[in-house]
GROMACS .gro file of C-alpha atoms in nm:
model
  261
    1UNK     CA    1   0.000   0.000   0.000
    2UNK     CA    2   0.280   0.241   0.090
    3UNK     CA    3   0.449   0.168  -0.242
    4UNK     CA    4   0.133   0.274  -0.426
    5UNK     CA    5   0.115   0.600  -0.230
    6UNK     CA    6   0.484   0.672  -0.294
    7UNK     CA    7   0.445   0.613  -0.667
    8UNK     CA    8   0.142   0.840  -0.683
    9UNK     CA    9   0.332   1.115  -0.502
   10UNK     CA   10   0.625   1.083  -0.743
   11UNK     CA   11   0.400   1.088  -1.050
   12UNK     CA   12   0.214   1.395  -0.926
   13UNK     CA   13   0.542   1.581  -0.869
   14UNK     CA   14   0.659   1.486  -1.217
   15UNK     CA   15   0.334   1.607  -1.379
   16UNK     CA   16   0.325   1.943  -1.203
   17UNK     CA   17   0.686   2.026  -1.292
   18UNK     CA   18   0.724   1.849  -1.624
   19UNK     CA   19   0.632   2.150  -1.836
   20UNK     CA   20   0.840   2.412  -1.660
   21UNK     CA   21   1.170   2.236  -1.594
   22UNK     CA   22   1.112   2.190  -1.222
   23UNK     CA   23   1.151   2.562  -1.154
   24UNK     CA   24   0.949   2.751  -0.897
   25UNK     CA   25   0.856   3.115  -0.854
   26UNK     CA   26   0.920   3.359  -1.140
   27UNK     CA   27   1.138   3.117  -1.338
   28UNK     CA   28   0.845   2.877  -1.358
   29UNK     CA   29   0.651   3.137  -1.558
   30UNK     CA   30   0.949   3.247  -1.770
   31UNK     CA   31   1.039   2.893  -1.875
   32UNK     CA   32   0.696   2.728  -1.885
   33UNK     CA   33   0.589   2.524  -2.187
   34UNK     CA   34   0.249   2.432  -2.039
   35UNK     CA   35  -0.033   2.557  -2.264
   36UNK     CA   36  -0.247   2.661  -1.966
   37UNK     CA   37   0.035   2.860  -1.806
   38UNK     CA   38   0.111   3.033  -2.136
   39UNK     CA   39  -0.259   3.102  -2.190
   40UNK     CA   40  -0.269   3.261  -1.845
   41UNK     CA   41   0.038   3.474  -1.928
   42UNK     CA   42  -0.130   3.595  -2.247
   43UNK     CA   43  -0.447   3.686  -2.056
   44UNK     CA   44  -0.258   3.876  -1.785
   45UNK     CA   45  -0.049   4.060  -2.046
   46UNK     CA   46  -0.368   4.145  -2.234
   47UNK     CA   47  -0.529   4.280  -1.916
   48UNK     CA   48  -0.226   4.498  -1.834
   49UNK     CA   49  -0.219   4.636  -2.190
   50UNK     CA   50  -0.594   4.696  -2.168
   51UNK     CA   51  -0.531   4.916  -1.863
   52UNK     CA   52  -0.245   5.101  -2.039
   53UNK     CA   53  -0.452   5.156  -2.353
   54UNK     CA   54  -0.752   5.249  -2.137
   55UNK     CA   55  -0.548   5.517  -1.958
   56UNK     CA   56  -0.467   5.664  -2.301
   57UNK     CA   57  -0.837   5.655  -2.389
   58UNK     CA   58  -0.908   5.852  -2.070
   59UNK     CA   59  -0.662   6.121  -2.183
   60UNK     CA   60  -0.835   6.132  -2.524
   61UNK     CA   61  -1.182   6.159  -2.367
   62UNK     CA   62  -1.069   6.424  -2.118
   63UNK     CA   63  -0.937   6.634  -2.406
   64UNK     CA   64  -1.259   6.591  -2.606
   65UNK     CA   65  -1.483   6.661  -2.305
   66UNK     CA   66  -1.550   7.014  -2.427
   67UNK     CA   67  -1.443   7.230  -2.725
   68UNK     CA   68  -1.097   7.384  -2.739
   69UNK     CA   69  -0.771   7.276  -2.575
   70UNK     CA   70  -0.815   7.123  -2.228
   71UNK     CA   71  -0.546   6.890  -2.107
   72UNK     CA   72  -0.282   6.807  -2.370
   73UNK     CA   73  -0.138   6.975  -2.679
   74UNK     CA   74  -0.246   6.854  -3.025
   75UNK     CA   75   0.079   6.664  -3.095
   76UNK     CA   76   0.048   6.462  -2.775
   77UNK     CA   77  -0.320   6.403  -2.848
   78UNK     CA   78  -0.223   6.249  -3.183
   79UNK     CA   79   0.040   6.035  -3.009
   80UNK     CA   80  -0.227   5.916  -2.766
   81UNK     CA   81  -0.467   5.812  -3.045
   82UNK     CA   82  -0.187   5.628  -3.226
   83UNK     CA   83  -0.057   5.438  -2.925
   84UNK     CA   84  -0.406   5.371  -2.788
   85UNK     CA   85  -0.498   5.203  -3.117
   86UNK     CA   86  -0.180   4.998  -3.150
   87UNK     CA   87  -0.181   4.887  -2.786
   88UNK     CA   88  -0.550   4.793  -2.787
   89UNK     CA   89  -0.531   4.598  -3.117
   90UNK     CA   90  -0.193   4.427  -3.081
   91UNK     CA   91  -0.155   4.434  -2.702
   92UNK     CA   92  -0.506   4.376  -2.565
   93UNK     CA   93  -0.746   4.221  -2.818
   94UNK     CA   94  -0.518   3.984  -3.010
   95UNK     CA   95  -0.328   3.842  -2.708
   96UNK     CA   96  -0.658   3.793  -2.523
   97UNK     CA   97  -0.788   3.568  -2.800
   98UNK     CA   98  -0.454   3.385  -2.824
   99UNK     CA   99  -0.470   3.332  -2.447
  100UNK     CA  100  -0.813   3.170  -2.480
  101UNK     CA  101  -0.683   2.965  -2.775
  102UNK     CA  102  -0.389   2.835  -2.572
  103UNK     CA  103  -0.613   2.741  -2.284
  104UNK     CA  104  -0.899   2.586  -2.479
  105UNK     CA  105  -0.783   2.435  -2.809
  106UNK     CA  106  -0.576   2.144  -2.666
  107UNK     CA  107  -0.856   2.058  -2.420
  108UNK     CA  108  -1.128   2.089  -2.686
  109UNK     CA  109  -0.956   1.852  -2.932
  110UNK     CA  110  -0.810   1.614  -2.672
  111UNK     CA  111  -0.444   1.709  -2.726
  112UNK     CA  112  -0.192   1.685  -2.439
  113UNK     CA  113  -0.048   2.030  -2.517
  114UNK     CA  114   0.029   2.258  -2.812
  115UNK     CA  115   0.236   2.107  -3.093
  116UNK     CA  116   0.541   2.332  -3.042
  117UNK     CA  117   0.551   2.387  -2.668
  118UNK     CA  118   0.877   2.582  -2.652
  119UNK     CA  119   0.790   2.799  -2.951
  120UNK     CA  120   0.466   2.871  -2.765
  121UNK     CA  121   0.671   3.013  -2.478
  122UNK     CA  122   0.883   3.217  -2.719
  123UNK     CA  123   0.584   3.359  -2.906
  124UNK     CA  124   0.452   3.496  -2.577
  125UNK     CA  125   0.777   3.642  -2.441
  126UNK     CA  126   0.832   3.848  -2.756
  127UNK     CA  127   0.520   4.049  -2.665
  128UNK     CA  128   0.636   4.231  -2.348
  129UNK     CA  129   0.945   4.353  -2.536
  130UNK     CA  130   0.734   4.477  -2.827
  131UNK     CA  131   0.498   4.655  -2.586
  132UNK     CA  132   0.798   4.810  -2.411
  133UNK     CA  133   0.919   4.953  -2.743
  134UNK     CA  134   0.578   5.110  -2.805
  135UNK     CA  135   0.571   5.273  -2.460
  136UNK     CA  136   0.940   5.370  -2.488
  137UNK     CA  137   0.861   5.575  -2.799
  138UNK     CA  138   0.701   5.838  -2.571
  139UNK     CA  139   1.039   5.905  -2.410
  140UNK     CA  140   1.257   5.961  -2.717
  141UNK     CA  141   1.313   6.300  -2.889
  142UNK     CA  142   0.999   6.393  -3.084
  143UNK     CA  143   0.787   6.156  -2.878
  144UNK     CA  144   0.569   5.873  -3.006
  145UNK     CA  145   0.441   5.881  -3.367
  146UNK     CA  146   0.124   6.089  -3.405
  147UNK     CA  147   0.005   5.921  -3.722
  148UNK     CA  148  -0.296   5.712  -3.616
  149UNK     CA  149  -0.271   5.336  -3.553
  150UNK     CA  150  -0.297   5.277  -3.930
  151UNK     CA  151   0.048   5.436  -3.972
  152UNK     CA  152  -0.040   5.615  -4.297
  153UNK     CA  153   0.233   5.752  -4.520
  154UNK     CA  154   0.350   6.018  -4.588
  155UNK     CA  155   0.317   6.127  -4.221
  156UNK     CA  156   0.507   5.817  -4.107
  157UNK     CA  157   0.803   5.913  -4.327
  158UNK     CA  158   0.832   6.251  -4.150
  159UNK     CA  159   0.812   6.136  -3.785
  160UNK     CA  160   1.099   6.116  -3.535
  161UNK     CA  161   1.282   5.818  -3.386
  162UNK     CA  162   0.966   5.704  -3.205
  163UNK     CA  163   0.839   5.589  -3.545
  164UNK     CA  164   1.137   5.355  -3.581
  165UNK     CA  165   1.068   5.201  -3.240
  166UNK     CA  166   0.704   5.153  -3.345
  167UNK     CA  167   0.804   4.986  -3.674
  168UNK     CA  168   1.031   4.746  -3.485
  169UNK     CA  169   0.753   4.677  -3.234
  170UNK     CA  170   0.511   4.594  -3.519
  171UNK     CA  171   0.769   4.352  -3.661
  172UNK     CA  172   0.799   4.175  -3.324
  173UNK     CA  173   0.422   4.161  -3.278
  174UNK     CA  174   0.390   4.011  -3.627
  175UNK     CA  175   0.655   3.748  -3.550
  176UNK     CA  176   0.465   3.651  -3.236
  177UNK     CA  177   0.136   3.620  -3.427
  178UNK     CA  178   0.291   3.408  -3.703
  179UNK     CA  179   0.457   3.170  -3.456
  180UNK     CA  180   0.137   3.137  -3.255
  181UNK     CA  181  -0.060   3.069  -3.573
  182UNK     CA  182   0.179   2.799  -3.695
  183UNK     CA  183   0.146   2.637  -3.353
  184UNK     CA  184  -0.234   2.648  -3.357
  185UNK     CA  185  -0.267   2.508  -3.711
  186UNK     CA  186  -0.021   2.225  -3.642
  187UNK     CA  187  -0.193   2.140  -3.314
  188UNK     CA  188  -0.541   2.132  -3.469
  189UNK     CA  189  -0.444   1.931  -3.779
  190UNK     CA  190  -0.208   1.680  -3.615
  191UNK     CA  191  -0.297   1.638  -3.248
  192UNK     CA  192  -0.672   1.571  -3.237
  193UNK     CA  193  -0.779   1.277  -3.022
  194UNK     CA  194  -0.896   0.961  -3.204
  195UNK     CA  195  -1.250   1.014  -3.330
  196UNK     CA  196  -1.222   1.396  -3.316
  197UNK     CA  197  -1.274   1.459  -3.686
  198UNK     CA  198  -1.266   1.811  -3.832
  199UNK     CA  199  -1.644   1.809  -3.854
  200UNK     CA  200  -1.675   1.721  -3.486
  201UNK     CA  201  -1.449   2.003  -3.365
  202UNK     CA  202  -1.609   2.284  -3.162
  203UNK     CA  203  -1.677   2.607  -3.349
  204UNK     CA  204  -1.415   2.791  -3.140
  205UNK     CA  205  -1.144   2.558  -3.275
  206UNK     CA  206  -1.267   2.610  -3.633
  207UNK     CA  207  -1.264   2.989  -3.596
  208UNK     CA  208  -0.905   2.974  -3.472
  209UNK     CA  209  -0.796   2.743  -3.753
  210UNK     CA  210  -0.926   2.994  -4.008
  211UNK     CA  211  -0.793   3.294  -3.815
  212UNK     CA  212  -0.448   3.136  -3.790
  213UNK     CA  213  -0.433   3.084  -4.168
  214UNK     CA  214  -0.542   3.446  -4.220
  215UNK     CA  215  -0.274   3.573  -3.980
  216UNK     CA  216   0.000   3.379  -4.160
  217UNK     CA  217  -0.125   3.529  -4.489
  218UNK     CA  218  -0.155   3.892  -4.378
  219UNK     CA  219   0.113   3.951  -4.112
  220UNK     CA  220   0.406   3.940  -4.360
  221UNK     CA  221   0.217   4.197  -4.571
  222UNK     CA  222   0.206   4.438  -4.276
  223UNK     CA  223   0.574   4.368  -4.208
  224UNK     CA  224   0.652   4.448  -4.571
  225UNK     CA  225   0.455   4.774  -4.555
  226UNK     CA  226   0.629   4.903  -4.242
  227UNK     CA  227   0.967   4.790  -4.380
  228UNK     CA  228   0.900   4.999  -4.692
  229UNK     CA  229   0.823   5.292  -4.460
  230UNK     CA  230   1.154   5.226  -4.282
  231UNK     CA  231   1.352   5.229  -4.607
  232UNK     CA  232   1.171   5.547  -4.718
  233UNK     CA  233   1.276   5.706  -4.390
  234UNK     CA  234   1.642   5.605  -4.382
  235UNK     CA  235   1.761   5.444  -4.705
  236UNK     CA  236   1.653   5.681  -4.981
  237UNK     CA  237   1.370   5.477  -5.131
  238UNK     CA  238   1.050   5.644  -5.255
  239UNK     CA  239   0.776   5.384  -5.215
  240UNK     CA  240   0.534   5.633  -5.060
  241UNK     CA  241   0.700   5.967  -5.132
  242UNK     CA  242   0.513   6.142  -5.416
  243UNK     CA  243   0.803   6.384  -5.473
  244UNK     CA  244   1.024   6.088  -5.562
  245UNK     CA  245   0.765   5.918  -5.782
  246UNK     CA  246   0.611   5.707  -5.504
  247UNK     CA  247   0.245   5.674  -5.411
  248UNK     CA  248   0.114   5.737  -5.057
  249UNK     CA  249  -0.213   5.558  -5.146
  250UNK     CA  250  -0.017   5.239  -5.214
  251UNK     CA  251   0.050   5.220  -4.842
  252UNK     CA  252  -0.325   5.219  -4.779
  253UNK     CA  253  -0.377   4.933  -5.024
  254UNK     CA  254  -0.101   4.725  -4.866
  255UNK     CA  255  -0.208   4.809  -4.511
  256UNK     CA  256  -0.573   4.717  -4.566
  257UNK     CA  257  -0.471   4.391  -4.731
  258UNK     CA  258  -0.357   4.319  -4.377
  259UNK     CA  259  -0.624   4.513  -4.192
  260UNK     CA  260  -0.946   4.384  -4.345
  261UNK     CA  261  -0.894   4.004  -4.310
   0.00000   0.00000   0.00000
């Protein structure tokens, strides 16, 4: 009888530490490959970004409370609208849904975990660094870009160094989305429990399968668009500069190829 109890105790210890290398405390969360832990990290990150973006919304609403200038100058107001949009879209909404996906998809299809458990960890930990770059752009000369979250040229070509930080942040956010999407598609197609056919999957899993394909299709397009902005800014290209034969409207076409799906 004692042998049975001992074995059970050993197995339980192995299960609870198997996905995060036996670490405790903070290192457990930094190194975890458990889909539930990573889902929780995504949801907490999303909540924190929601508060940051919400604080920016409060500044915007305070300024718009009555006509004329109230609280902030017009440049800072434009920076607020830009960063509020980027943080809410890429920092609050998208990570929240990825957090739910990480928690629910393996359980809904009977998989033990996500297909690429360590890449799952990596795709999360890129996000805090990307968010830090966005917030950091407020503290560089010229401040954050005041161009709207859609980052329309030719304004983006004229902004200060904060624009470069934002472009880099968008690249990192795109990398995270692509890695997460690859993980979700592979998990859904290859790790369903016996008898869990595609037509028996819950609707939530189907929506994420389609969303993940869309993200893989459109995220490189956004990366290309902001890279073209970067080369216009620093390397003498004229993709969006009308004076050099470029077309500002082309940016809108490329951006909304990303934005509408």
